[in-house]
Short mmCIF file of C-alpha atoms in Angstrom, two decimals:
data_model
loop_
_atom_site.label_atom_id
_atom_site.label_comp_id
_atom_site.label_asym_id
_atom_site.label_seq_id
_atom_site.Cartn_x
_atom_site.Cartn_y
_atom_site.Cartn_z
CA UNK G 1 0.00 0.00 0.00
CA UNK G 2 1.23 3.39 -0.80
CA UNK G 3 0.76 6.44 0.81
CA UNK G 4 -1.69 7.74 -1.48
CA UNK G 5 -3.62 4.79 -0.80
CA UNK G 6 -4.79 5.99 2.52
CA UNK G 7 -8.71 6.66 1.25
CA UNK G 8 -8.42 2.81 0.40
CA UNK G 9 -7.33 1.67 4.50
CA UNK G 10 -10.51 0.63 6.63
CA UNK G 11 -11.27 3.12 9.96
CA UNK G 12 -11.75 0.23 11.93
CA UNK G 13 -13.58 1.66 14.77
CA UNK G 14 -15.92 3.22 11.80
CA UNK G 15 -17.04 0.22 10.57
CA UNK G 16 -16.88 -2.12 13.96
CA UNK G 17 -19.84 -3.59 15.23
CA UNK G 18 -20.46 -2.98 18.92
CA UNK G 19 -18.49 -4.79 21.55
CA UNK G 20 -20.06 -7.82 22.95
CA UNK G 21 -20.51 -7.43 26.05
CA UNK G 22 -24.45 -6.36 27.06
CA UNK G 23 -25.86 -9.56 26.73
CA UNK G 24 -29.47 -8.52 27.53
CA UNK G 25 -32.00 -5.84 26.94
CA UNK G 26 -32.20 -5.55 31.12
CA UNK G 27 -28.28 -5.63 31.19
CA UNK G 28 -28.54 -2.89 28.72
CA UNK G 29 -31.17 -0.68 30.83
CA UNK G 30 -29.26 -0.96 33.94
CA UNK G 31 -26.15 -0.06 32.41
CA UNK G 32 -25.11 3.45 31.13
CA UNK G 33 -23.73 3.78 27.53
CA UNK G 34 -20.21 3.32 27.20
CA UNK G 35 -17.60 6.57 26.61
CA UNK G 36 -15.76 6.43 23.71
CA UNK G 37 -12.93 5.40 25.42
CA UNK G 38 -14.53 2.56 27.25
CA UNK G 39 -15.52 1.35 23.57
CA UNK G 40 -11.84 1.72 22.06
CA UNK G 41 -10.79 -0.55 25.12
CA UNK G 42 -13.66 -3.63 24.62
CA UNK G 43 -13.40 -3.35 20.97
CA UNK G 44 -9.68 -3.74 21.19
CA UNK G 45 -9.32 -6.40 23.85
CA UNK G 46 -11.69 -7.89 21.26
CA UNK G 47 -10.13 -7.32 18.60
CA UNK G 48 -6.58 -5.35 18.50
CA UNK G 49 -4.43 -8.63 18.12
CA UNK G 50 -5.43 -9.46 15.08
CA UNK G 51 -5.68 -5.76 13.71
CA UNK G 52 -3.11 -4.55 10.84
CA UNK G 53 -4.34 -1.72 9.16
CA UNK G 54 -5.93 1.02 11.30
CA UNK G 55 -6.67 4.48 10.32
CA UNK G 56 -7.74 7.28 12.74
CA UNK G 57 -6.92 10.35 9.82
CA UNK G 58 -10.18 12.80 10.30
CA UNK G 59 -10.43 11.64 13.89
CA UNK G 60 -8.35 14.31 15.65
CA UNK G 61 -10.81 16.27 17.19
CA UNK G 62 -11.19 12.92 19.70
CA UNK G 63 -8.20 11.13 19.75
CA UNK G 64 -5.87 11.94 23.10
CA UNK G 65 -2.78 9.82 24.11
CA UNK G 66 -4.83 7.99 26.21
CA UNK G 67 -6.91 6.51 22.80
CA UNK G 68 -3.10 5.86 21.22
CA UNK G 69 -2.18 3.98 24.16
CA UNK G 70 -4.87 1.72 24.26
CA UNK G 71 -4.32 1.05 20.33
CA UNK G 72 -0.94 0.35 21.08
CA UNK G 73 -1.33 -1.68 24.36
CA UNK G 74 -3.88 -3.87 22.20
CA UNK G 75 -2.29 -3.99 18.25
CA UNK G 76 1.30 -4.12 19.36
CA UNK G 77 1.93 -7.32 18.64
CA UNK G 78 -0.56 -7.29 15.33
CA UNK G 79 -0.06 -3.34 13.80
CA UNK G 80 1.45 -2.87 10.23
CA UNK G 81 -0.27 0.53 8.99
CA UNK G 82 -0.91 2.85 11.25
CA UNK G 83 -2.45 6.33 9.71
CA UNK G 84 -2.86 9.12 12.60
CA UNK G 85 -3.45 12.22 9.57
CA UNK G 86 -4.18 15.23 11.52
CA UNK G 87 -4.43 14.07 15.24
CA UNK G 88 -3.67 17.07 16.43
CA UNK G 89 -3.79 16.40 20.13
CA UNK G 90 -1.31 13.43 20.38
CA UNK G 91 2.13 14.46 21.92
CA UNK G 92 5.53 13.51 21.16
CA UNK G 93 6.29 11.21 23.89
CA UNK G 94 2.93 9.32 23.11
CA UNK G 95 3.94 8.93 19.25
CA UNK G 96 7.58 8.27 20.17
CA UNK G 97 6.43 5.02 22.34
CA UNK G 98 3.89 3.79 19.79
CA UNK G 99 7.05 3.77 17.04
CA UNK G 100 8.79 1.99 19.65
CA UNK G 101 6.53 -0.55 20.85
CA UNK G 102 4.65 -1.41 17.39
CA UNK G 103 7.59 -3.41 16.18
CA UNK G 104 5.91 -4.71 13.12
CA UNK G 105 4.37 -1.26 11.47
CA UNK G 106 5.59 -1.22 7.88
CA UNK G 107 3.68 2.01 6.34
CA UNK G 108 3.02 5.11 9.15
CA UNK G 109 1.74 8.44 8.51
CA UNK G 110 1.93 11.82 10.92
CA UNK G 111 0.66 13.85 7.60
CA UNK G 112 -0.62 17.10 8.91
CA UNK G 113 0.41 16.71 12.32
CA UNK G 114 2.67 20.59 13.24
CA UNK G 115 2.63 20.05 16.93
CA UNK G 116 4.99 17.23 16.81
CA UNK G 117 8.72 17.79 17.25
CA UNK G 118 11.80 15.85 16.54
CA UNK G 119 11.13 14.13 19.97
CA UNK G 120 8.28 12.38 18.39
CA UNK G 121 10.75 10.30 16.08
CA UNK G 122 13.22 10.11 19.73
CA UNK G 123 12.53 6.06 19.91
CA UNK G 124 14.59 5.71 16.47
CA UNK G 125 17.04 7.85 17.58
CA UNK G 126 18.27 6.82 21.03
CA UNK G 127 20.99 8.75 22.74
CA UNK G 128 24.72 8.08 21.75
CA UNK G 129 25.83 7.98 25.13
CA UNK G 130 23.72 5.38 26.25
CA UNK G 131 25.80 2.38 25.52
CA UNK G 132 28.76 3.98 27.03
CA UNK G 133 26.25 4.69 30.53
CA UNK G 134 25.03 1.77 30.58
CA UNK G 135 28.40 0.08 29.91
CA UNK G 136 26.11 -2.45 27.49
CA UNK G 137 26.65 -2.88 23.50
CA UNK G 138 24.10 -0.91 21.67
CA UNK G 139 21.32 -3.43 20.43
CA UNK G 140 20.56 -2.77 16.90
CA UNK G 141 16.55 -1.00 16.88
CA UNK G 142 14.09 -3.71 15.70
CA UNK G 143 12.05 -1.57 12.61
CA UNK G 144 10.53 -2.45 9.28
CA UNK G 145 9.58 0.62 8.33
CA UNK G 146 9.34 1.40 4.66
CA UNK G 147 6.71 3.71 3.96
CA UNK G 148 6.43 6.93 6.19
CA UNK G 149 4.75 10.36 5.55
CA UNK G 150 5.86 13.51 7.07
CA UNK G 151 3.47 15.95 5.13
CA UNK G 152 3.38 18.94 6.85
CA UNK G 153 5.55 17.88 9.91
CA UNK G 154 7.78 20.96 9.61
CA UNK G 155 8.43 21.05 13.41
CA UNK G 156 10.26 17.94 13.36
CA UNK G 157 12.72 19.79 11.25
CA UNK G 158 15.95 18.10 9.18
CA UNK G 159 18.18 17.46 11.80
CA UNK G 160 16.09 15.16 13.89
CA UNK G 161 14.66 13.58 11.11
CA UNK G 162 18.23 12.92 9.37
CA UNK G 163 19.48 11.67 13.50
CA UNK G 164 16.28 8.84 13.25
CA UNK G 165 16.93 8.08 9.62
CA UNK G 166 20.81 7.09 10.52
CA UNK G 167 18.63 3.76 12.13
CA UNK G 168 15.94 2.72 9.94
CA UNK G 169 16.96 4.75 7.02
CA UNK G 170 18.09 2.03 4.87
CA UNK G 171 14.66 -0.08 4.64
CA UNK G 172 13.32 3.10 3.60
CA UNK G 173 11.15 3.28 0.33
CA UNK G 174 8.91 6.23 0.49
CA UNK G 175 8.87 9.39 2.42
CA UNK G 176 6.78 12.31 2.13
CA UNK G 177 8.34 15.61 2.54
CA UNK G 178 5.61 17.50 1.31
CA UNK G 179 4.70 21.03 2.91
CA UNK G 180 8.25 21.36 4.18
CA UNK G 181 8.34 25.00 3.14
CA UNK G 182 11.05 25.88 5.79
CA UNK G 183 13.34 23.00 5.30
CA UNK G 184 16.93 24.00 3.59
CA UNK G 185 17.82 22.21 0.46
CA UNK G 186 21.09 20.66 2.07
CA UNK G 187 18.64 19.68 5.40
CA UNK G 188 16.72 17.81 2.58
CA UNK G 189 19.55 16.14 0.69
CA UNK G 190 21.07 15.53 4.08
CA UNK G 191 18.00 13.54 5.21
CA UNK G 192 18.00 12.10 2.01
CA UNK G 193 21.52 10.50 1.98
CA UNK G 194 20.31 8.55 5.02
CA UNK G 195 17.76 6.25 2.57
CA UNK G 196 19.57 5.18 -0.73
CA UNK G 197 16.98 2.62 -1.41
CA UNK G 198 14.17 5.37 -1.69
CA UNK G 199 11.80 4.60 -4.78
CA UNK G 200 9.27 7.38 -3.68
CA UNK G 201 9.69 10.74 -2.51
CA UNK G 202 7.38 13.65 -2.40
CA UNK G 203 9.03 16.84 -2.26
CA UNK G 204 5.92 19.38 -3.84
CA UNK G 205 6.37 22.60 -1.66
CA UNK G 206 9.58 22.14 -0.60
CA UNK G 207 10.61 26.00 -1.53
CA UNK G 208 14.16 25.59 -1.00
CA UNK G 209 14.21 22.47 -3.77
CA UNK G 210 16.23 23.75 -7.22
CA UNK G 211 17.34 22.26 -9.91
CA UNK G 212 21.08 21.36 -8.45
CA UNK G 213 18.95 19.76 -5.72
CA UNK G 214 17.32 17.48 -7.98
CA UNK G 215 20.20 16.56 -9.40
CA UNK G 216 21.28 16.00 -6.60
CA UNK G 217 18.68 13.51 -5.18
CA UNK G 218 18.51 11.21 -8.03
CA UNK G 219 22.21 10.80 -7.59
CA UNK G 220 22.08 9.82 -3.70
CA UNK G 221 18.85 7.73 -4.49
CA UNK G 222 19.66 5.72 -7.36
CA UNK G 223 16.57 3.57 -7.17
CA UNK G 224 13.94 6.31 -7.20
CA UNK G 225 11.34 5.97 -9.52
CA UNK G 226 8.87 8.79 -8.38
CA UNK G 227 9.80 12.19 -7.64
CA UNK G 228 6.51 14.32 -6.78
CA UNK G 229 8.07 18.37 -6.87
CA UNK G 230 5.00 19.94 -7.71
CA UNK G 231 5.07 23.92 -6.40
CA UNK G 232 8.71 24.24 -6.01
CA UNK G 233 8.98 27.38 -7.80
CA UNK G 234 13.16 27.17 -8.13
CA UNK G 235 12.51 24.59 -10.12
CA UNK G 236 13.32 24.00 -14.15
CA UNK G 237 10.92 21.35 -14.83
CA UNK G 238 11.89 21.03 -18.53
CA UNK G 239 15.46 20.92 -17.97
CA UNK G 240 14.77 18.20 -15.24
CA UNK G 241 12.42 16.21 -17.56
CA UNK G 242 15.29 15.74 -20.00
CA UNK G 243 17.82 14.51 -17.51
CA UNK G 244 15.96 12.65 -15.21
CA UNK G 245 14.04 10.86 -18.07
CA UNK G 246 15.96 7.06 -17.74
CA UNK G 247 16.10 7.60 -13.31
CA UNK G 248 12.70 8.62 -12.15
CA UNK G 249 9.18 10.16 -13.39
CA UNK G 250 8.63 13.68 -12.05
CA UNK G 251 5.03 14.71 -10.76
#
């Protein structure tokens, strides 16, 4: 599944039936109706192993880190997509431990998510002085992460993306840049040289993208086949066309 597949993943709690467990009419009566929370909880104990694809883009207005914790108490185990588009109330910390305890997620997106910080990415970028503190060899991170989308994340900036990127940059194979209007062109290549096997990358409104950045790009990514730089006015799209023609197709 690619990233613009997202209108295609199931909102699980959208479509769920309700939890079984009123199992009369006078059980019903007696009891008052669940909070939304209570229902996330019975619908995951239910449920959440077996979940791999959940979607909670559109749902920001209700989702807390208390509803992410629960997923991720619950789907741990089970999780591949996870697409949180927009949930505008989560925190770092409570992103940061998902990453880290969802072992298995293959595709995540924070699209549209400006309150997060590089601390939000913190799990794949653990502290260089830790081994040496702890006097214990570094254990390599656990992360099969290829698809991730960072559309309109601009306060996780370059620097801590390119830190977490040194770890799981390398399984890599599409990224979303996209609405990174304050990110410098070398911040971008520099993030960039951390994922050679990229085949995807959306760049469109990435201001500080020209046509020596381009260049650039294609020659640090050899594998990319799909280079979205829509609305990056510094730009020659012609003169790009022509040279980029046999390496990747520009949108």
């Amino acid at each position: 599944m690619t990233l613009s597949q997202r209108a295609a993943v199931p909102l699980a709690l959208r479509t769920a039936g309700p939890p079984e467990i009123l199992h009369s009419e006078a059980t019903a009566q007696a009891s008052p109706p669940l909070s939304l929370r209570d229902f996330l909880e019975c619908w995951m104990m239910q449920h959440g192993t077996s979940l791999q694809r959940l979607s909670l883009a559109g749902c920001g207005a209700w989702v807390t880190d208390d509803d992410l914790q629960i997923v991720t108490k619950y789907c741990k185990s089970s999780l591949v997509c996870l697409d949180l588009c927009g949930c505008a109330q989560l925190s770092d910390w409570s992103i940061s431990n998902c990453l880290r305890d969802c072992q298995f997620l293959t595709t995540v997106s924070l699209a549209m998510m400006g309150q997060l910080s590089s601390e939000a990415l913190a799990h794949y970028a653990p502290s260089e002085h830790a081994a040496e503190e702890t006097q214990h060899v570094a254990v390599p991170l656990r992360c099969n992460l290829e698809r991730l989308d960072l559309t309109g994340c601009g306060g996780i900036g370059w620097f801590g993306l390119e830190t977490a990127l040194r770890s799981i940059g390398t399984g890599l194979l599409e990224l979303s840049l996209r609405g990174q209007v304050a990110m410098p062109a070398d911040g971008i290549v520099n993030v960039l040289r951390r994922c050679p096997n990229l085949k995807q990358l959306d760049a469109s409104c990435c201001l500080s993208i020209d046509d020596s950045t381009v260049a650039e790009i294609c020659s640090i990514c050899p594998q990319l086949c799909t280079l979205a730089i829509s609305a990056c006015p510094a730009v020659s799209m012609p003169n790009n066309i022509g040279k980029l023609s046999d390496t990747a197709a520009i949108l």
